[in-house]
mmCIF file of N, CA, C and O in Angstrom:
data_model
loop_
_atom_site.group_PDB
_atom_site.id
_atom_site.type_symbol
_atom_site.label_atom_id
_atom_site.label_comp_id
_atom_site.label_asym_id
_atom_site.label_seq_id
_atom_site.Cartn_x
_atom_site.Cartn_y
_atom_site.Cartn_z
ATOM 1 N N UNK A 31 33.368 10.380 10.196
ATOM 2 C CA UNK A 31 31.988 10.404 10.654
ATOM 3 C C UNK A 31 31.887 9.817 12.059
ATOM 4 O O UNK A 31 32.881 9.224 12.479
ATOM 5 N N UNK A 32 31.107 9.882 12.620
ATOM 6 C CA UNK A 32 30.952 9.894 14.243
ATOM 7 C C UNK A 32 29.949 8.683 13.661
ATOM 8 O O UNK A 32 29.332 8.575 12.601
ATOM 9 N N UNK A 33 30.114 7.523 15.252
ATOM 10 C CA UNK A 33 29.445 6.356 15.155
ATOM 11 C C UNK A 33 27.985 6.506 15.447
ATOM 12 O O UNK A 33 27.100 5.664 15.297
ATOM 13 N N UNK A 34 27.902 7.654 15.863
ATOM 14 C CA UNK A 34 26.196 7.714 16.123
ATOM 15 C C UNK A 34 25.644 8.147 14.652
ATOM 16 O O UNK A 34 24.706 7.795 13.937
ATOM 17 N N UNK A 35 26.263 8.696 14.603
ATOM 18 C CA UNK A 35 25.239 9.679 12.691
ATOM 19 C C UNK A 35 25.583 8.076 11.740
ATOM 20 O O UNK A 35 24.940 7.997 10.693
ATOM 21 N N UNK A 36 26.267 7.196 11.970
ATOM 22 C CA UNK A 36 26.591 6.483 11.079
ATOM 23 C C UNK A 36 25.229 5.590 10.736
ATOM 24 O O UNK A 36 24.693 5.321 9.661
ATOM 25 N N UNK A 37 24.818 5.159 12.458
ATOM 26 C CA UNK A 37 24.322 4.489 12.905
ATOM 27 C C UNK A 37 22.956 4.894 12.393
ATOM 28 O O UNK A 37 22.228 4.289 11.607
ATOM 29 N N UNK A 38 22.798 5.860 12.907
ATOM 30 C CA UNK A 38 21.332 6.806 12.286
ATOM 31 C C UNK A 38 20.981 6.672 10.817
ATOM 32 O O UNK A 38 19.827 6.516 10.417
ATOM 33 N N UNK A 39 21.801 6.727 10.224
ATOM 34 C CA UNK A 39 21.901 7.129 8.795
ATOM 35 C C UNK A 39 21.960 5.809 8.475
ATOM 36 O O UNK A 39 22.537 5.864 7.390
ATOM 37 N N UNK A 40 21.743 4.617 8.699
ATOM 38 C CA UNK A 40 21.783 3.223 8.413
ATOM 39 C C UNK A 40 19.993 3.222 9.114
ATOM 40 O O UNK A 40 19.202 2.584 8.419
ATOM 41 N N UNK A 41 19.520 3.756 10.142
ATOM 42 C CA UNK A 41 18.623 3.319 10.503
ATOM 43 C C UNK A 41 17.203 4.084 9.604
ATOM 44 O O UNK A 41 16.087 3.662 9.300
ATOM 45 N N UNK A 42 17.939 5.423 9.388
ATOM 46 C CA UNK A 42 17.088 5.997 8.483
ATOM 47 C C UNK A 42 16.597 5.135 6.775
ATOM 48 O O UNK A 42 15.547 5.009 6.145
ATOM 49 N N UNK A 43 17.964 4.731 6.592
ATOM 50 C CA UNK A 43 17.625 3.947 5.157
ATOM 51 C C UNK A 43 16.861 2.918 5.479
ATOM 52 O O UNK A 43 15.872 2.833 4.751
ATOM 53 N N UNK A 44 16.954 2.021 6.381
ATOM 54 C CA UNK A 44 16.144 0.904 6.837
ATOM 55 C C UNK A 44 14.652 1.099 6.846
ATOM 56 O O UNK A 44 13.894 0.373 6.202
ATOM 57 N N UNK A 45 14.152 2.363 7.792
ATOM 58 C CA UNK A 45 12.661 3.058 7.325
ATOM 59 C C UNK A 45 12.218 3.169 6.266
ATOM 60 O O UNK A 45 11.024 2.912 6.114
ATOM 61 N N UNK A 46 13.164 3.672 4.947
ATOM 62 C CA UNK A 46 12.992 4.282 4.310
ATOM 63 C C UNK A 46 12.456 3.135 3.407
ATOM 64 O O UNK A 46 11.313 3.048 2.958
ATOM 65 N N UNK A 47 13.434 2.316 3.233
ATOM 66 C CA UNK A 47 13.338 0.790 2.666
ATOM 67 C C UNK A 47 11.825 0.364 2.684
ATOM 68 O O UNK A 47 10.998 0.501 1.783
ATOM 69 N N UNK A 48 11.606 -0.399 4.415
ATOM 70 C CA UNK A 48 10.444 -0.768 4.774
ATOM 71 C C UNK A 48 9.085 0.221 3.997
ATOM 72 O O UNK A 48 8.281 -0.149 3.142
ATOM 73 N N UNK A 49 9.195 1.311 4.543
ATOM 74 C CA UNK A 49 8.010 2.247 3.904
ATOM 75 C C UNK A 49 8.095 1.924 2.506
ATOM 76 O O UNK A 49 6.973 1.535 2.183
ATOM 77 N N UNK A 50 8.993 1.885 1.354
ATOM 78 C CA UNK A 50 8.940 1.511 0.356
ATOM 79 C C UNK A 50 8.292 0.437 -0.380
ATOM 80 O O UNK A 50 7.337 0.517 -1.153
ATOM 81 N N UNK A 51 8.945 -0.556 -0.027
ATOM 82 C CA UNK A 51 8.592 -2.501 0.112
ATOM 83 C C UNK A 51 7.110 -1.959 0.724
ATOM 84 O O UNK A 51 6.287 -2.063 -0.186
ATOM 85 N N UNK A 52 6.698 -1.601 1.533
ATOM 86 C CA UNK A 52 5.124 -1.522 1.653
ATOM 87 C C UNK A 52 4.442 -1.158 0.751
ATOM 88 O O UNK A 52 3.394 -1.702 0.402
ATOM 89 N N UNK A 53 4.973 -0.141 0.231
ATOM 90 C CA UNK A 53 4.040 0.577 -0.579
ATOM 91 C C UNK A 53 3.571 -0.126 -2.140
ATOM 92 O O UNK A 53 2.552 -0.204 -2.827
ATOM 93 N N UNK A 54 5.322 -0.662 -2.214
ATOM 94 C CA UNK A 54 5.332 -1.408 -3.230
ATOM 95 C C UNK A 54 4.172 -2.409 -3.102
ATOM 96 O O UNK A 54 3.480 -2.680 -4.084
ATOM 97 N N UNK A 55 4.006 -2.832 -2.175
ATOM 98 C CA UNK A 55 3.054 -4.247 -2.153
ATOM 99 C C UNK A 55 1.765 -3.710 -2.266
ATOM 100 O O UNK A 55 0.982 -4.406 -2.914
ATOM 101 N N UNK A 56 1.445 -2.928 -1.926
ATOM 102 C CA UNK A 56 0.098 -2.200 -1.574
ATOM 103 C C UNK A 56 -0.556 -1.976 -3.182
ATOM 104 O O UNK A 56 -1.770 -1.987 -3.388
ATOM 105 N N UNK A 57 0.311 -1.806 -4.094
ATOM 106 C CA UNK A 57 0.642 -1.054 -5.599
ATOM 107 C C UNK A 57 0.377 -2.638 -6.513
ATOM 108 O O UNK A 57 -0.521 -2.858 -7.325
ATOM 109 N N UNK A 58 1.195 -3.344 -6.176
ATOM 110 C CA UNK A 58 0.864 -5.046 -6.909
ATOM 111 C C UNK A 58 -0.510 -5.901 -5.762
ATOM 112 O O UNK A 58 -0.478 -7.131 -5.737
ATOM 113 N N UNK A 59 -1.125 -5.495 -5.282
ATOM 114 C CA UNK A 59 -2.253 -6.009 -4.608
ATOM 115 C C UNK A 59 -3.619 -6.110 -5.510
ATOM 116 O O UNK A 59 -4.621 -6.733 -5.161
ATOM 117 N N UNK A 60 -3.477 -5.409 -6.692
ATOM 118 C CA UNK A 60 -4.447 -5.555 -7.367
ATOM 119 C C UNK A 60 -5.596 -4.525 -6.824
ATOM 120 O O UNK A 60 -6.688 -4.595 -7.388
ATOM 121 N N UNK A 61 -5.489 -3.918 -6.150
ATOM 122 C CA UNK A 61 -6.801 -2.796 -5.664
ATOM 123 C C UNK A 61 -6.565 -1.603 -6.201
ATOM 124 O O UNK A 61 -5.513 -0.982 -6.050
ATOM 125 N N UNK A 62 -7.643 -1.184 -6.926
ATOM 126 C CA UNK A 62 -6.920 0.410 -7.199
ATOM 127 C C UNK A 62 -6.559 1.396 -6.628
ATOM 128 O O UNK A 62 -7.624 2.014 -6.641
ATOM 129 N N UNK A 63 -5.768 2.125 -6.055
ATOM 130 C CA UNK A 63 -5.750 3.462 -5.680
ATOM 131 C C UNK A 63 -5.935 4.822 -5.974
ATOM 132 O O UNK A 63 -4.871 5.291 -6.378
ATOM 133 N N UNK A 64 -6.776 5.597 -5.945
ATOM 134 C CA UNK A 64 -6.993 6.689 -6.817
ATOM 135 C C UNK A 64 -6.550 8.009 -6.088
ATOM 136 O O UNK A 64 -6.620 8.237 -4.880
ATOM 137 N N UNK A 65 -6.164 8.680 -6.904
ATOM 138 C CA UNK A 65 -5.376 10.309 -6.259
ATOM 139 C C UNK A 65 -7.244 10.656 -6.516
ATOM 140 O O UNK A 65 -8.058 10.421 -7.409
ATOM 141 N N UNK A 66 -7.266 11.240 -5.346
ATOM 142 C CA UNK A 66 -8.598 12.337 -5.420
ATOM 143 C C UNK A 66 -8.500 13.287 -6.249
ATOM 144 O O UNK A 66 -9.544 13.557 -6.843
ATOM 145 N N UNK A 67 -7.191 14.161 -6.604
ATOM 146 C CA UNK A 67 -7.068 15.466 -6.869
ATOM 147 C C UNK A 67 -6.776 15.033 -8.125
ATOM 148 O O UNK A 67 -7.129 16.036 -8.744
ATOM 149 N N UNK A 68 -6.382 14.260 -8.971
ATOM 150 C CA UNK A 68 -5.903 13.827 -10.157
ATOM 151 C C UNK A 68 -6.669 12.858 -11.179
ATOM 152 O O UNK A 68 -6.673 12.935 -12.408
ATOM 153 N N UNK A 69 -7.296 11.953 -10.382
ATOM 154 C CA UNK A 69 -7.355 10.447 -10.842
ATOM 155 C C UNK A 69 -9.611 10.572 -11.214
ATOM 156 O O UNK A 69 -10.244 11.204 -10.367
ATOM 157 N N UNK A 70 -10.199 10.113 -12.094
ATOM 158 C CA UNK A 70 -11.480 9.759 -11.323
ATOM 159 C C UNK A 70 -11.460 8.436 -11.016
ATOM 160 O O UNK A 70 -10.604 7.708 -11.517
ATOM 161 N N UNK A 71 -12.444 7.937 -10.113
ATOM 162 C CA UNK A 71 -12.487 6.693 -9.481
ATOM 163 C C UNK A 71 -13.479 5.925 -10.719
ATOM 164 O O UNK A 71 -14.295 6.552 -11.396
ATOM 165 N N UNK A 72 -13.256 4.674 -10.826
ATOM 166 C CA UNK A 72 -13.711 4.047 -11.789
ATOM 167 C C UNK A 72 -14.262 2.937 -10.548
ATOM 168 O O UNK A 72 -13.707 2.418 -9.580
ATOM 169 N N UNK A 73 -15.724 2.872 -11.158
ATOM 170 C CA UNK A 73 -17.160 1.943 -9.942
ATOM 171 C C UNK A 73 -17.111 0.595 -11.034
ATOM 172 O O UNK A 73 -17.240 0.614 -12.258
ATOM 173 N N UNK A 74 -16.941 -0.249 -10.372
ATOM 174 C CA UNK A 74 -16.521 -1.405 -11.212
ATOM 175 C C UNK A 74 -17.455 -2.494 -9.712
ATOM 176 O O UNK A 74 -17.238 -2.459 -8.501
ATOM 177 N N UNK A 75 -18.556 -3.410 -10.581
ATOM 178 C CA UNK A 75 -20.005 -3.770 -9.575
ATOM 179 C C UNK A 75 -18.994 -4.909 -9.717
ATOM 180 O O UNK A 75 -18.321 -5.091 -10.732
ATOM 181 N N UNK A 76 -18.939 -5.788 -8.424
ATOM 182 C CA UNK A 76 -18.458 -6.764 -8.587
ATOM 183 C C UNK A 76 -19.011 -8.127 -7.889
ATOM 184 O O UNK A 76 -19.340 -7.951 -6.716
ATOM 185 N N UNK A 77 -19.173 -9.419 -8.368
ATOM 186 C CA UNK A 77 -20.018 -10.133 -7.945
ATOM 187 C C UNK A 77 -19.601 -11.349 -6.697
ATOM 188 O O UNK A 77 -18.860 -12.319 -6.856
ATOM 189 N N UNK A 78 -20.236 -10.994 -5.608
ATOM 190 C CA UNK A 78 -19.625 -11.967 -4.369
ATOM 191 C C UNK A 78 -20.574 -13.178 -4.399
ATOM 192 O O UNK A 78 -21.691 -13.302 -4.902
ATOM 193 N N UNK A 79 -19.690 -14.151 -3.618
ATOM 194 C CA UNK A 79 -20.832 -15.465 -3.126
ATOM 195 C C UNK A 79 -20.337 -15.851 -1.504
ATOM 196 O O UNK A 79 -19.198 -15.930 -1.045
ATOM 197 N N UNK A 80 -21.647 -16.052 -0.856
ATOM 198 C CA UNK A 80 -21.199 -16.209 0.687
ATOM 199 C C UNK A 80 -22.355 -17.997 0.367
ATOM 200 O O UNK A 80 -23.434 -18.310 -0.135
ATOM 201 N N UNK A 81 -21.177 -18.655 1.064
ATOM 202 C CA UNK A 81 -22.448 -19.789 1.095
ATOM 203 C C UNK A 81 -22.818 -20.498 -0.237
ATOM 204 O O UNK A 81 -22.589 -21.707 -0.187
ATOM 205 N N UNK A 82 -23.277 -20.107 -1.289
ATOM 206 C CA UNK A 82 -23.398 -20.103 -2.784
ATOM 207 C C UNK A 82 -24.102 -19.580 -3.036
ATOM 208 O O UNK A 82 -24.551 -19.834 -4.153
ATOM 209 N N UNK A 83 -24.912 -18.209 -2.079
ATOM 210 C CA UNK A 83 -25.918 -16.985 -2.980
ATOM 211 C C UNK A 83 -24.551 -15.989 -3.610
ATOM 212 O O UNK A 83 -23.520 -15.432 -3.232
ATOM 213 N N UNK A 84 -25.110 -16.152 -4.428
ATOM 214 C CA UNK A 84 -24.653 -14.643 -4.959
ATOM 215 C C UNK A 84 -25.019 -13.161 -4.899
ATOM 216 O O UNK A 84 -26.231 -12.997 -5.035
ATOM 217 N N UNK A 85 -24.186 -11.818 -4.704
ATOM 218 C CA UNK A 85 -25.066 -11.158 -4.740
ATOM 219 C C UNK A 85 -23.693 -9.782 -4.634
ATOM 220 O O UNK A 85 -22.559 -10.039 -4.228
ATOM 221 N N UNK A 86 -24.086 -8.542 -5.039
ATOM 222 C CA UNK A 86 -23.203 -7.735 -5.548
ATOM 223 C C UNK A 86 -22.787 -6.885 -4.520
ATOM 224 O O UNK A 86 -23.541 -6.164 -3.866
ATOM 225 N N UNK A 87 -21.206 -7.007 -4.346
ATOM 226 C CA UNK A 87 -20.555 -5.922 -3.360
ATOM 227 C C UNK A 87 -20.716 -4.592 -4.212
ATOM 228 O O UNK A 87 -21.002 -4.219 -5.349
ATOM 229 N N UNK A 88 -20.300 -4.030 -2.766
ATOM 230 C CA UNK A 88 -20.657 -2.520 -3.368
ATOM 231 C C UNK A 88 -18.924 -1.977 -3.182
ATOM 232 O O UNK A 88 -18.596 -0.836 -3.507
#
């Protein structure tokens, strides 16, 4: 193998990695993600406090 394709092909897995490990995190973040084409979105009211009012994100 030639030192450039070696090189490449080490840098490609490295992307590949990173994009992964992101996604992964994105997935254990606790937010849902929903496929549009697959999934329905589930509206879940949830209750904020700024200050100590309370009052409901949307």
């Amino acid at each position: 193998m030639n030192v450039l394709s070696m090189i490449k092909d080490r840098q490609i897995k490295a992307q590949r990695r990173f994009e992964a490990e992101l996604m992964m995190a994105k997935a254990y973040r606790g937010v849902a993600y929903v496929d549009v084409h697959h999934d329905t979105p589930i509206e879940q009211p949830s209750q904020c406090s700024y200050r100590g009012q309370n009052y409901t994100c949307s």
